[in-house]
Amino acid sequence: MTKKHLLLSTLLLFMAGWSTAYGEDGSQLWLRFNSVNTTAQVTGVKGTAMTELQTYWQGGPVVLKRQKGRARDGYTIKSQGGKTVIAAASDAGLLYGAYHLLRLQQTGEQCERLDISEVPFYDLRILNHWDNPNGTVERGFAGKSIFLNPTPERLKMYARANASVGINGTVLNNVNAKPEALSTASLEKTKAIADQLRPYGIRVYLSINFASPIKVGGLETADPLDKTVVGWWKKKVDEIYRLIPDFGGFLVKANSEGEPGPQDFGRTHADGANMLAGVLKPHKGIVMWRAFVYAPQSPDRANQASLEFMPLDGQFADNVIIQIKNGPVDFQPREPYSPLFTAMQKTQMMVEFQLTQEYLGAANHLVYLAPMWQEFFSFVKPGSLKAMAGVANIGDDTNWCGHHFAQANWYAFGRQAWNPALKPEQIADEWLKQTFSRHGKDNGQETAAANSQFSIFNSQLVKVMMDSREAAVNYMMPLGLHHIFAGTHHYGPEPWYSPKGVRADWTPPYYHRADSVGMGFDRTLTGSANVKQYPEALCRLYNDVNTCPENLLTWFHHVPWDHRMKSGRTFWDELCHKYDEGVHETRRFLAVWDAMQPVVDAERFAAVQRKLRIQVRDAEWWRDACLLYFQTFSHRPIPQDVEHPVHNLDEMMKFHIPIGMYENPESGYNK
Ligand code: GCW
């Protein structure tokens, strides 16, 4: 046997041992605790915190102490006289403290000299599930709804996962709400779920259909100022609180994309929200009223939320929070922040992020979203918001999120809602350690060699995760492009999609406006004047094509093909380069992953590799489709130093993925 063969077989042996011992399916998420060697002595307050520690903590004695005067969910962890003391004002606080300790254990941090004090930045840290009563999940790419026929084990895991990152609320059903969510039969089911989530500090909320008084109650109207309507809501809300005493409140999508709302009765969003708020108030419930509104006749969809909501600033009740998507259009790979966030001064607001990757390659692409949320918070002060909501990426797939790395977005959402100042790198690092390392699996007995291999894995994968969002922007929609997706499923590119009869703002040409002069949506003062919705300084910056940040250029400007970019290239050449850069990045991600085979269990290695290969092919598809299509307007050659398309435009234009909005495509462009 040659030396090379010997090395190879040792490596193979090592890997084989690894895969049998550590074959994993992702079902344990980042909570891959080992309960075998637990000897923990946990005393003090009984409850979920105690049970979790008794089952999984492998260190010295822990005392759980109730301490008045602390912020509700906050806690301290202190090493005192050979013991670890967790103190909090509430059971939830103790539980968060317990998970903090377990996180330290799992990430291999020291746990002997602790002096930690934590208070969550937001009181409300809420997941929004877009789950339907028939079990489908709108824009869900990880299987069916976990709430359809939940097993107690699965619900418990869901609750533990949420609590471990501080998520304390969940809206169980789709904002496109079916009226039957409020039927007594359905409320009984909601109660059963609420009962199982309560021990983990999680409250349930429901999305409601504004026309419920008609559709469930049999009334003739749902006019929020009609006394019978208010009476119906009051009775319904009383019924809910009888079943679920700590029910959180309602999330409402009204007069948006065909959903009913107060405007159907000549009333305003404030009339509708305040009526519900009044009914919920005696129970301490809240209303999260969404600002995601736009109408086909609007000359600029990005303007509309401000146009509808600014006149109502200051008119909302104190238990109403306006829930606003991070950008003014719709969860695009890159958008500027929604200008409502800085314009509304007298209204409580919360941000809605989308964890499910509706516009970012569904459950096929590795895209770590924390950098995007951090970008948002560099424009919108976290302190100007009341709460954070995230549209969940969770389904009944074994690994919960469809893609192993999509779990990181669930994790990061909770961590950032707890503390928006946390660095995305740090969150990625701790998630990777808990999700992939052997810590906790064999109780720190791993060899130095395996440890050092893992630390290489960790640093390389943190980098992949950190670069992944920008890569996706580049291969999908660089330089401010947006909404050039396929008509129905929002997965692949269809910048040409514009069938007769479809409303303009549901077609890509409305957004990219490519013509022989250039490309982009003119939102300047002489265009749709969207820039005016931003504070003075930003308005000026965005309004001038020479000062507008290039990553938002075609968002705000119709940019001439020969416009000179900072790189010295023309706009067209830069566009070609950006698309190509995106493709090359995905190949790099795959190469990094391939090299990690010895360090990752076989099951997850293969699953992620398969997904990354899809991502590479999809990135090429995006680049080729967009460049070849836009070239029919620019009439300029693709620069020599850019890899040239390998697909044909006419074939790509004929290619369709036969999926709707409830499925993850098996693969992307697979001709
Ligand atoms: O992004 C769009 C989605 C819809 C979704 C809507 C919304 C729940 O395509 O599927 O509906 O936004 O946020 O209300």
XYZ file of C-alpha atoms and ligand atoms in Angstrom:
685
model
C 0.000 0.000 0.000
C 1.461 3.377 -0.943
C 1.582 6.212 1.523
C -1.176 7.964 -0.354
C -3.419 4.924 -0.183
C -2.716 4.520 3.488
C -3.707 8.113 4.146
C -6.821 7.740 2.096
C -7.938 4.574 3.818
C -7.301 6.087 7.248
C -9.436 9.024 6.239
C -12.138 6.722 4.926
C -12.077 4.696 8.109
C -12.337 7.857 10.123
C -15.243 9.022 8.007
C -17.011 5.674 8.222
C -16.735 5.746 11.995
C -17.974 9.260 11.967
C -20.976 8.584 9.831
C -22.212 5.630 11.825
C -21.696 7.398 15.101
C -22.988 10.737 13.956
C -25.415 10.106 11.113
C -28.008 12.786 11.666
C -31.199 13.955 10.031
C -31.481 17.507 11.363
C -34.571 16.731 13.424
C -32.816 17.870 16.617
C -32.022 21.284 15.099
C -29.381 23.088 17.147
C -30.454 21.244 20.291
C -28.347 18.138 19.808
C -27.926 17.614 23.518
C -26.643 14.461 25.005
C -28.802 13.314 27.898
C -26.743 10.219 28.624
C -24.085 11.537 30.973
C -26.242 13.964 32.845
C -25.549 14.145 36.521
C -26.900 17.605 37.055
C -28.123 18.651 40.457
C -30.706 21.315 39.834
C -32.536 22.907 42.727
C -34.871 25.835 43.266
C -37.860 26.841 41.155
C -39.572 23.875 39.559
C -40.708 24.082 35.983
C -39.496 23.699 32.414
C -36.130 25.301 33.145
C -35.476 22.696 35.795
C -36.566 19.804 33.578
C -34.385 20.962 30.688
C -31.341 21.305 32.895
C -31.957 18.011 34.661
C -32.121 16.301 31.316
C -29.258 17.978 29.482
C -26.897 19.922 31.736
C -23.611 18.165 32.351
C -21.881 20.605 34.658
C -21.990 21.317 38.391
C -24.980 22.189 40.572
C -27.435 24.819 39.383
C -29.836 26.866 41.478
C -32.925 28.416 39.915
C -34.053 31.494 41.792
C -37.013 33.777 41.402
C -36.045 37.397 41.842
C -38.554 40.232 41.815
C -37.820 43.524 40.151
C -36.154 42.163 37.037
C -37.409 42.779 33.520
C -40.009 40.126 32.647
C -37.954 37.844 30.451
C -34.504 38.899 31.646
C -32.183 36.772 33.754
C -28.772 36.608 35.360
C -26.395 33.662 35.492
C -23.709 33.796 38.152
C -21.095 31.360 39.378
C -21.264 31.468 43.154
C -19.523 29.163 45.615
C -19.240 26.231 43.255
C -22.799 26.634 42.013
C -24.362 28.320 39.036
C -27.254 30.552 40.033
C -29.848 31.520 37.462
C -32.163 34.258 38.664
C -35.176 35.704 36.900
C -38.499 37.326 37.608
C -40.530 34.824 35.605
C -40.544 31.176 34.594
C -39.782 32.300 31.056
C -36.743 34.223 32.277
C -35.469 31.136 34.088
C -35.994 29.059 30.990
C -34.056 31.543 28.838
C -31.285 31.462 31.412
C -31.256 27.657 31.328
C -30.963 27.643 27.546
C -28.171 30.193 27.744
C -26.252 27.845 29.991
C -26.901 24.891 27.711
C -25.747 26.978 24.753
C -22.463 27.656 26.507
C -22.095 23.942 27.098
C -22.857 23.088 23.479
C -20.519 25.688 22.026
C -17.699 24.557 24.261
C -17.443 27.785 26.263
C -16.256 27.867 29.844
C -19.113 27.601 32.335
C -17.255 28.084 35.642
C -16.826 31.816 36.036
C -20.072 33.231 34.802
C -21.448 36.684 35.370
C -24.120 37.184 32.776
C -27.026 39.549 32.719
C -29.500 39.552 29.855
C -32.652 41.464 29.043
C -34.381 41.007 25.695
C -34.470 44.091 23.516
C -38.020 43.417 22.333
C -40.843 42.144 24.506
C -42.544 40.562 21.504
C -40.536 38.090 19.429
C -43.030 36.434 17.172
C -43.121 33.850 14.429
C -45.803 34.170 11.781
C -46.887 30.890 10.238
C -48.603 31.115 6.891
C -50.316 27.763 7.536
C -53.703 26.900 6.111
C -56.381 24.711 7.728
C -55.859 22.042 5.031
C -52.222 21.723 6.033
C -50.638 23.565 3.128
C -48.223 26.356 3.982
C -48.257 29.417 1.754
C -44.710 29.976 0.496
C -43.728 27.050 2.696
C -40.937 24.888 1.359
C -40.518 22.380 4.140
C -43.592 20.211 3.824
C -46.982 20.551 5.436
C -48.082 22.518 8.459
C -46.734 21.266 11.766
C -50.049 22.267 13.326
C -52.245 20.041 11.174
C -51.909 16.846 13.207
C -49.186 17.708 15.648
C -47.624 14.940 17.664
C -46.768 16.005 21.216
C -43.064 15.232 20.575
C -42.886 17.420 17.519
C -44.713 20.301 19.211
C -42.454 19.985 22.208
C -39.378 20.172 20.009
C -40.840 23.222 18.271
C -41.492 24.873 21.623
C -38.015 24.051 22.930
C -36.365 25.345 19.778
C -38.254 28.615 19.993
C -37.650 29.084 23.686
C -33.968 28.295 23.282
C -33.606 31.431 21.139
C -36.117 33.533 23.026
C -39.088 33.434 20.631
C -42.148 34.001 22.795
C -45.072 34.217 20.419
C -46.433 32.427 17.401
C -49.220 33.248 14.989
C -50.525 29.842 14.025
C -52.292 30.565 10.747
C -51.857 32.322 7.417
C -52.464 36.061 7.160
C -54.630 35.132 4.187
C -56.882 33.895 6.921
C -59.721 31.508 6.433
C -62.734 32.647 8.458
C -63.023 29.204 10.037
C -59.937 29.957 12.136
C -62.473 31.481 14.517
C -64.957 28.630 14.501
C -65.389 26.939 17.856
C -63.983 23.662 16.542
C -60.853 25.357 15.302
C -60.442 27.356 18.516
C -60.494 24.101 20.469
C -57.527 22.933 18.407
C -55.772 26.239 18.981
C -56.315 25.804 22.691
C -54.684 22.373 22.599
C -51.616 23.854 20.910
C -51.522 26.825 23.282
C -51.574 24.444 26.240
C -48.521 22.650 24.929
C -46.571 25.801 24.134
C -47.345 27.627 27.384
C -44.759 25.811 29.536
C -42.122 27.172 27.150
C -43.211 30.781 27.522
C -44.849 30.925 24.107
C -48.168 32.635 23.541
C -50.346 31.919 20.587
C -51.919 34.505 18.309
C -54.271 34.121 15.356
C -54.590 35.789 11.993
C -58.172 36.798 11.420
C -60.284 37.354 8.375
C -61.861 40.783 8.683
C -65.127 39.514 7.220
C -65.502 36.852 9.937
C -68.649 38.444 11.406
C -70.314 37.756 8.063
C -68.665 34.458 7.229
C -68.614 32.847 10.656
C -71.198 34.914 12.481
C -73.805 35.107 9.723
C -74.132 38.902 10.102
C -74.853 41.093 7.128
C -71.886 43.347 7.549
C -68.397 43.465 9.034
C -68.381 47.269 9.286
C -66.115 47.971 12.259
C -68.324 50.834 13.409
C -71.490 48.750 13.454
C -72.600 47.858 16.982
C -73.672 44.306 16.146
C -70.304 43.707 14.541
C -68.447 44.985 17.604
C -70.710 42.847 19.777
C -69.906 39.779 17.676
C -66.171 40.365 18.024
C -66.534 40.896 21.738
C -68.308 37.576 22.180
C -65.776 35.817 19.991
C -62.844 37.289 21.870
C -64.413 36.352 25.206
C -64.784 32.796 23.915
C -61.122 32.732 22.896
C -59.941 33.944 26.300
C -62.096 31.419 28.096
C -60.185 28.744 26.221
C -56.785 30.442 26.151
C -56.400 32.888 29.043
C -53.013 34.159 27.838
C -54.004 34.466 24.171
C -51.769 37.083 22.524
C -54.083 38.774 20.049
C -54.752 39.148 16.326
C -52.641 39.628 13.238
C -54.575 41.265 10.416
C -54.028 41.510 6.692
C -56.784 43.819 5.545
C -57.589 45.313 2.166
C -54.524 43.741 0.684
C -54.315 41.273 -2.182
C -58.069 40.698 -2.135
C -58.447 40.175 1.618
C -61.461 41.917 3.173
C -60.966 44.963 5.359
C -62.536 48.096 6.776
C -62.242 49.920 3.469
C -64.922 47.597 2.085
C -67.291 49.471 4.397
C -65.918 52.956 3.785
C -63.784 52.860 6.945
C -60.057 53.293 7.460
C -57.341 50.931 8.659
C -57.437 52.827 11.959
C -61.194 52.249 12.341
C -60.697 48.542 11.777
C -57.629 48.113 13.960
C -59.002 50.199 16.828
C -62.285 48.310 16.930
C -60.439 45.007 17.373
C -58.019 46.615 19.822
C -60.922 47.823 21.939
C -62.349 44.342 22.162
C -58.987 42.767 23.019
C -57.906 45.435 25.474
C -59.691 44.134 28.600
C -57.834 40.844 28.066
C -54.484 42.568 27.444
C -54.486 41.333 23.856
C -52.924 43.233 20.982
C -53.572 43.842 17.300
C -50.777 43.564 14.777
C -52.144 45.340 11.739
C -50.159 44.846 8.557
C -49.139 47.704 6.307
C -48.583 45.432 3.302
C -51.025 47.144 0.948
C -50.916 48.008 -2.720
C -53.393 48.353 -5.533
C -53.169 47.618 -9.256
C -53.842 51.203 -10.248
C -50.892 52.578 -8.276
C -48.195 54.084 -10.508
C -45.609 52.910 -7.958
C -46.330 50.038 -5.618
C -43.444 51.139 -3.382
C -45.323 54.357 -2.591
C -48.542 52.875 -1.468
C -48.140 51.823 2.145
C -47.027 55.334 3.066
C -49.841 56.919 1.110
C -52.399 54.838 2.993
C -50.864 54.862 6.449
C -49.256 58.289 6.872
C -52.595 60.108 7.106
C -53.480 57.759 9.989
C -50.290 58.349 11.968
C -51.281 58.957 15.582
C -54.780 57.543 15.219
C -54.092 53.983 16.355
C -54.994 52.681 19.798
C -52.171 51.899 22.202
C -52.533 48.147 21.806
C -52.211 48.311 18.025
C -48.850 47.783 16.376
C -48.468 48.382 12.665
C -46.544 45.456 11.216
C -44.431 46.552 8.269
C -42.337 44.404 5.950
C -38.685 45.412 5.982
C -38.881 46.807 2.444
C -41.587 48.801 0.658
C -42.338 46.146 -1.968
C -42.091 42.542 -0.843
C -39.178 40.662 0.726
C -36.961 41.074 -2.316
C -33.305 39.949 -2.198
C -32.432 43.595 -1.620
C -34.749 46.498 -0.964
C -34.221 49.811 0.741
C -36.016 49.919 4.078
C -39.688 50.768 4.021
C -39.879 54.560 4.410
C -42.838 54.195 6.763
C -40.378 53.251 9.490
C -38.854 56.690 9.595
C -41.919 58.660 8.525
C -44.446 57.458 11.092
C -43.746 59.206 14.359
C -46.844 58.670 16.445
C -47.607 55.043 15.788
C -46.233 51.840 17.263
C -44.479 49.781 14.636
C -42.910 46.383 14.261
C -40.887 44.877 11.457
C -41.854 41.746 9.556
C -38.972 39.743 8.115
C -39.427 36.683 5.960
C -37.554 33.591 7.062
C -39.151 31.381 4.471
C -37.177 32.012 1.303
C -40.024 32.916 -1.011
C -37.718 35.114 -3.053
C -34.399 33.540 -2.203
C -34.306 30.106 -3.749
C -36.890 28.474 -1.458
C -35.472 25.529 0.475
C -32.884 24.852 -2.226
C -30.504 27.778 -1.769
C -28.213 28.423 1.149
C -28.928 32.039 2.026
C -28.224 33.216 5.551
C -30.510 36.128 6.270
C -29.053 37.728 9.397
C -26.823 40.085 7.349
C -29.921 41.335 5.553
C -31.652 42.070 8.846
C -28.544 43.783 10.121
C -28.532 45.935 6.989
C -32.124 46.900 7.778
C -31.170 47.856 11.326
C -28.393 50.065 10.022
C -31.157 52.300 8.632
C -33.970 51.783 11.108
C -33.106 52.202 14.761
C -34.090 49.044 16.650
C -35.375 51.301 19.427
C -37.920 52.886 17.119
C -39.770 49.561 16.911
C -41.914 47.672 19.399
C -41.370 44.160 18.159
C -40.028 41.794 15.560
C -41.970 39.254 13.530
C -40.606 36.601 11.207
C -42.546 34.607 8.623
C -41.612 31.070 9.582
C -39.757 28.617 7.361
C -40.978 25.623 9.304
C -42.855 22.572 8.088
C -43.224 18.899 8.812
C -40.062 17.898 6.947
C -37.773 15.830 9.145
C -35.239 18.650 9.258
C -37.991 21.249 9.835
C -36.872 23.829 7.257
C -36.213 21.840 4.081
C -32.545 22.854 3.947
C -30.277 22.172 6.888
C -28.849 25.671 6.641
C -32.309 27.238 6.629
C -32.501 26.279 10.294
C -29.932 29.005 10.839
C -32.477 31.616 9.774
C -34.981 30.447 12.379
C -32.203 30.464 14.946
C -30.876 33.869 13.912
C -34.322 35.415 13.928
C -34.804 34.536 17.571
C -31.350 35.675 18.540
C -31.699 39.023 16.749
C -35.159 39.635 18.169
C -33.613 39.092 21.576
C -30.735 41.390 20.752
C -30.650 43.172 17.393
C -27.089 44.288 18.089
C -25.765 40.716 17.941
C -23.403 40.279 15.027
C -24.576 37.911 12.297
C -21.098 36.305 12.347
C -21.448 35.484 15.997
C -24.909 34.031 15.506
C -23.673 31.926 12.580
C -20.705 30.754 14.604
C -22.750 29.639 17.580
C -25.390 28.046 15.375
C -22.757 26.057 13.466
C -21.111 24.902 16.663
C -24.372 23.661 18.108
C -25.647 22.202 14.873
C -22.598 20.464 13.486
C -19.925 20.050 16.109
C -19.416 16.960 18.188
C -19.602 18.933 21.425
C -22.298 17.421 23.518
C -22.435 14.343 21.328
C -19.572 12.638 23.053
C -19.211 14.969 25.948
C -16.032 16.713 24.947
C -14.057 13.512 24.412
C -13.211 14.334 20.855
C -9.655 14.259 19.719
C -7.569 17.355 19.233
C -7.401 16.558 15.528
C -11.151 16.437 15.147
C -11.411 19.646 17.122
C -9.034 21.508 14.923
C -10.747 20.164 11.802
C -14.012 21.399 13.188
C -12.643 24.839 13.860
C -11.614 25.064 10.197
C -15.087 23.898 9.208
C -16.577 26.523 11.441
C -14.578 29.478 10.186
C -15.052 28.483 6.542
C -18.775 27.974 6.927
C -19.264 31.217 8.842
C -17.745 32.910 5.830
C -19.947 31.025 3.368
C -23.011 31.953 5.399
C -21.951 35.582 5.684
C -21.334 35.851 1.922
C -24.417 33.938 0.891
C -26.950 36.754 0.870
C -24.846 39.046 -1.298
C -24.145 36.142 -3.641
C -27.878 35.530 -4.010
C -28.478 39.207 -4.712
C -25.799 39.075 -7.382
C -26.976 35.997 -9.246
C -30.637 36.991 -8.965
C -31.076 40.744 -8.861
C -27.958 42.882 -8.546
C -27.737 46.669 -8.567
C -31.223 47.281 -7.203
C -33.184 44.999 -9.540
C -36.275 43.493 -7.994
C -39.284 41.304 -8.614
C -38.176 39.718 -11.850
C -39.336 36.289 -10.716
C -41.467 33.716 -12.436
C -45.122 34.642 -12.374
C -46.470 32.224 -9.833
C -43.830 30.504 -7.766
C -41.179 33.190 -7.309
C -38.389 30.649 -7.659
C -36.657 31.160 -10.971
C -36.109 34.069 -13.364
C -38.794 35.268 -15.748
C -37.944 38.909 -16.367
C -40.033 38.625 -19.532
C -43.219 37.361 -17.780
C -46.042 39.610 -18.896
C -49.096 37.716 -20.101
C -52.106 39.661 -21.311
C -54.657 40.382 -18.609
C -52.312 40.014 -15.643
C -52.151 43.197 -13.565
C -49.014 45.160 -14.351
C -47.583 45.186 -10.831
C -47.578 41.400 -10.870
C -45.242 41.303 -13.860
C -41.465 41.893 -13.924
C -41.416 44.546 -16.686
C -43.329 46.851 -14.289
C -40.247 46.737 -12.067
C -37.239 46.528 -14.388
C -38.544 48.736 -17.204
C -35.758 47.716 -19.540
C -35.705 49.588 -22.855
C -33.166 50.727 -25.406
C -32.028 53.595 -23.137
C -31.433 51.629 -19.975
C -33.112 49.837 -17.126
C -34.657 50.495 -13.714
C -37.620 52.141 -12.031
C -37.431 55.925 -11.930
C -38.427 56.704 -8.354
C -36.697 60.098 -8.297
C -38.457 63.404 -7.741
C -39.131 63.570 -11.453
C -40.285 59.956 -11.529
C -42.634 58.354 -9.014
C -41.154 60.577 -6.261
C -40.780 57.607 -3.934
C -37.481 59.127 -2.734
C -39.542 61.844 -1.114
C -40.867 59.394 1.446
C -37.370 59.136 2.940
C -35.750 61.641 5.300
C -34.259 64.675 3.576
C -30.634 63.481 3.528
C -31.497 60.048 2.146
C -33.898 61.572 -0.338
C -31.084 63.682 -1.749
C -28.686 60.748 -1.773
C -31.104 58.392 -3.512
C -32.386 61.015 -5.918
C -29.073 61.573 -7.686
C -27.895 58.761 -9.943
C -24.308 59.674 -9.077
C -24.719 59.441 -5.312
C -27.324 56.696 -5.054
C -25.721 53.569 -3.561
C -25.028 51.273 -6.484
C -26.637 48.322 -4.761
C -29.947 50.238 -5.078
C -29.304 51.937 -8.403
C -32.082 50.447 -10.534
C -34.442 50.550 -7.571
C -34.405 54.350 -7.743
C -33.226 55.125 -11.260
C -33.758 54.293 -14.870
C -30.054 53.838 -15.488
C -28.623 54.369 -18.988
C -26.735 51.314 -20.253
C -23.575 53.412 -20.597
C -23.816 55.075 -17.182
C -20.322 55.092 -15.664
C -20.086 53.049 -12.461
C -17.586 53.490 -9.621
C -15.580 50.574 -10.972
C -15.067 52.496 -14.216
C -17.241 50.022 -16.109
C -20.446 50.895 -17.899
C -23.671 49.937 -16.152
C -24.216 47.104 -18.635
C -20.747 45.675 -18.103
C -21.129 45.973 -14.347
C -24.426 44.142 -14.486
C -22.759 41.284 -16.386
C -19.944 41.169 -13.844
C -22.278 41.118 -10.868
C -24.329 38.238 -12.257
C -21.166 36.321 -12.980
C -19.731 37.039 -9.549
C -22.861 35.550 -8.015
C -22.398 32.339 -10.005
C -18.751 32.054 -9.000
C -19.621 32.564 -5.375
C -22.028 29.635 -5.401
C -19.317 27.443 -6.925
C -17.003 28.509 -4.137
C -19.630 27.595 -1.532
C -19.930 24.138 -3.079
C -16.147 23.695 -3.147
C -15.871 24.685 0.516
C -18.594 22.239 1.425
C -17.068 19.432 -0.643
C -13.815 19.852 1.236
C -15.652 19.444 4.538
C -16.760 15.894 3.909
C -14.512 14.380 6.595
C -15.914 16.693 9.237
C -19.640 16.395 8.577
C -21.855 13.380 9.178
C -22.638 11.577 5.943
C -26.352 12.215 5.918
C -26.245 15.965 6.255
C -23.155 16.201 4.084
C -24.943 14.599 1.157
C -28.153 16.550 1.676
C -26.410 19.923 1.735
C -24.159 18.990 -1.168
C -27.182 18.106 -3.266
C -28.774 21.457 -2.471
C -25.591 23.397 -3.217
C -25.349 21.728 -6.608
C -28.885 22.879 -7.345
C -27.911 26.366 -6.215
C -24.956 26.470 -8.598
C -27.121 25.387 -11.534
C -29.828 27.858 -10.557
C -27.328 30.692 -10.310
C -26.180 29.946 -13.860
C -29.787 29.830 -14.959
C -30.492 33.209 -13.336
C -27.406 34.803 -14.878
C -28.023 33.446 -18.351
C -31.744 34.196 -18.400
C -31.342 37.751 -17.150
C -28.305 38.702 -19.189
C -29.587 37.234 -22.444
C -32.991 38.809 -21.947
C -31.698 42.253 -20.938
C -29.237 42.080 -23.815
C -32.204 42.218 -26.192
C -32.622 45.789 -24.882
C -29.029 46.839 -24.278
C -27.683 45.530 -27.588
C -24.267 45.384 -26.004
C -21.891 42.457 -25.898
C -21.221 40.484 -22.751
C -17.690 41.505 -21.700
C -14.863 39.153 -22.582
C -13.799 38.566 -18.985
C -17.250 37.350 -17.968
C -18.205 33.714 -18.389
C -20.642 33.563 -21.262
C -24.113 32.036 -21.011
C -24.353 28.305 -21.429
C -28.137 28.228 -21.873
C -30.290 29.500 -24.723
C -32.814 32.244 -24.100
C -35.594 30.652 -26.165
C -35.246 27.400 -24.235
C -35.217 29.165 -20.891
C -38.312 31.114 -21.900
C -40.129 27.872 -22.573
C -39.020 26.247 -19.350
C -41.540 26.101 -16.525
C -41.434 24.541 -13.105
C -44.822 23.034 -12.409
C -45.209 24.078 -8.786
C -47.546 26.381 -6.944
C -46.980 28.505 -3.903
C -47.027 25.614 -1.484
C -44.088 23.559 -2.638
C -40.365 23.476 -2.859
C -39.173 22.614 -6.370
C -37.334 19.305 -6.568
C -34.619 21.101 -8.483
C -34.290 24.243 -10.530
C -33.326 24.505 -14.180
C -32.915 20.838 -14.903
C -33.161 20.598 -18.660
O -45.084 38.054 -0.621
C -46.423 37.990 -0.865
C -46.662 36.533 -1.077
C -48.022 36.086 -0.650
C -48.262 36.590 0.762
C -48.188 38.105 0.766
C -48.347 38.717 2.148
C -49.475 35.565 2.546
O -46.410 36.224 -2.403
O -48.053 34.692 -0.732
O -49.478 36.153 1.283
O -46.950 38.516 0.300
O -47.335 38.957 2.778
O -49.450 38.942 2.577
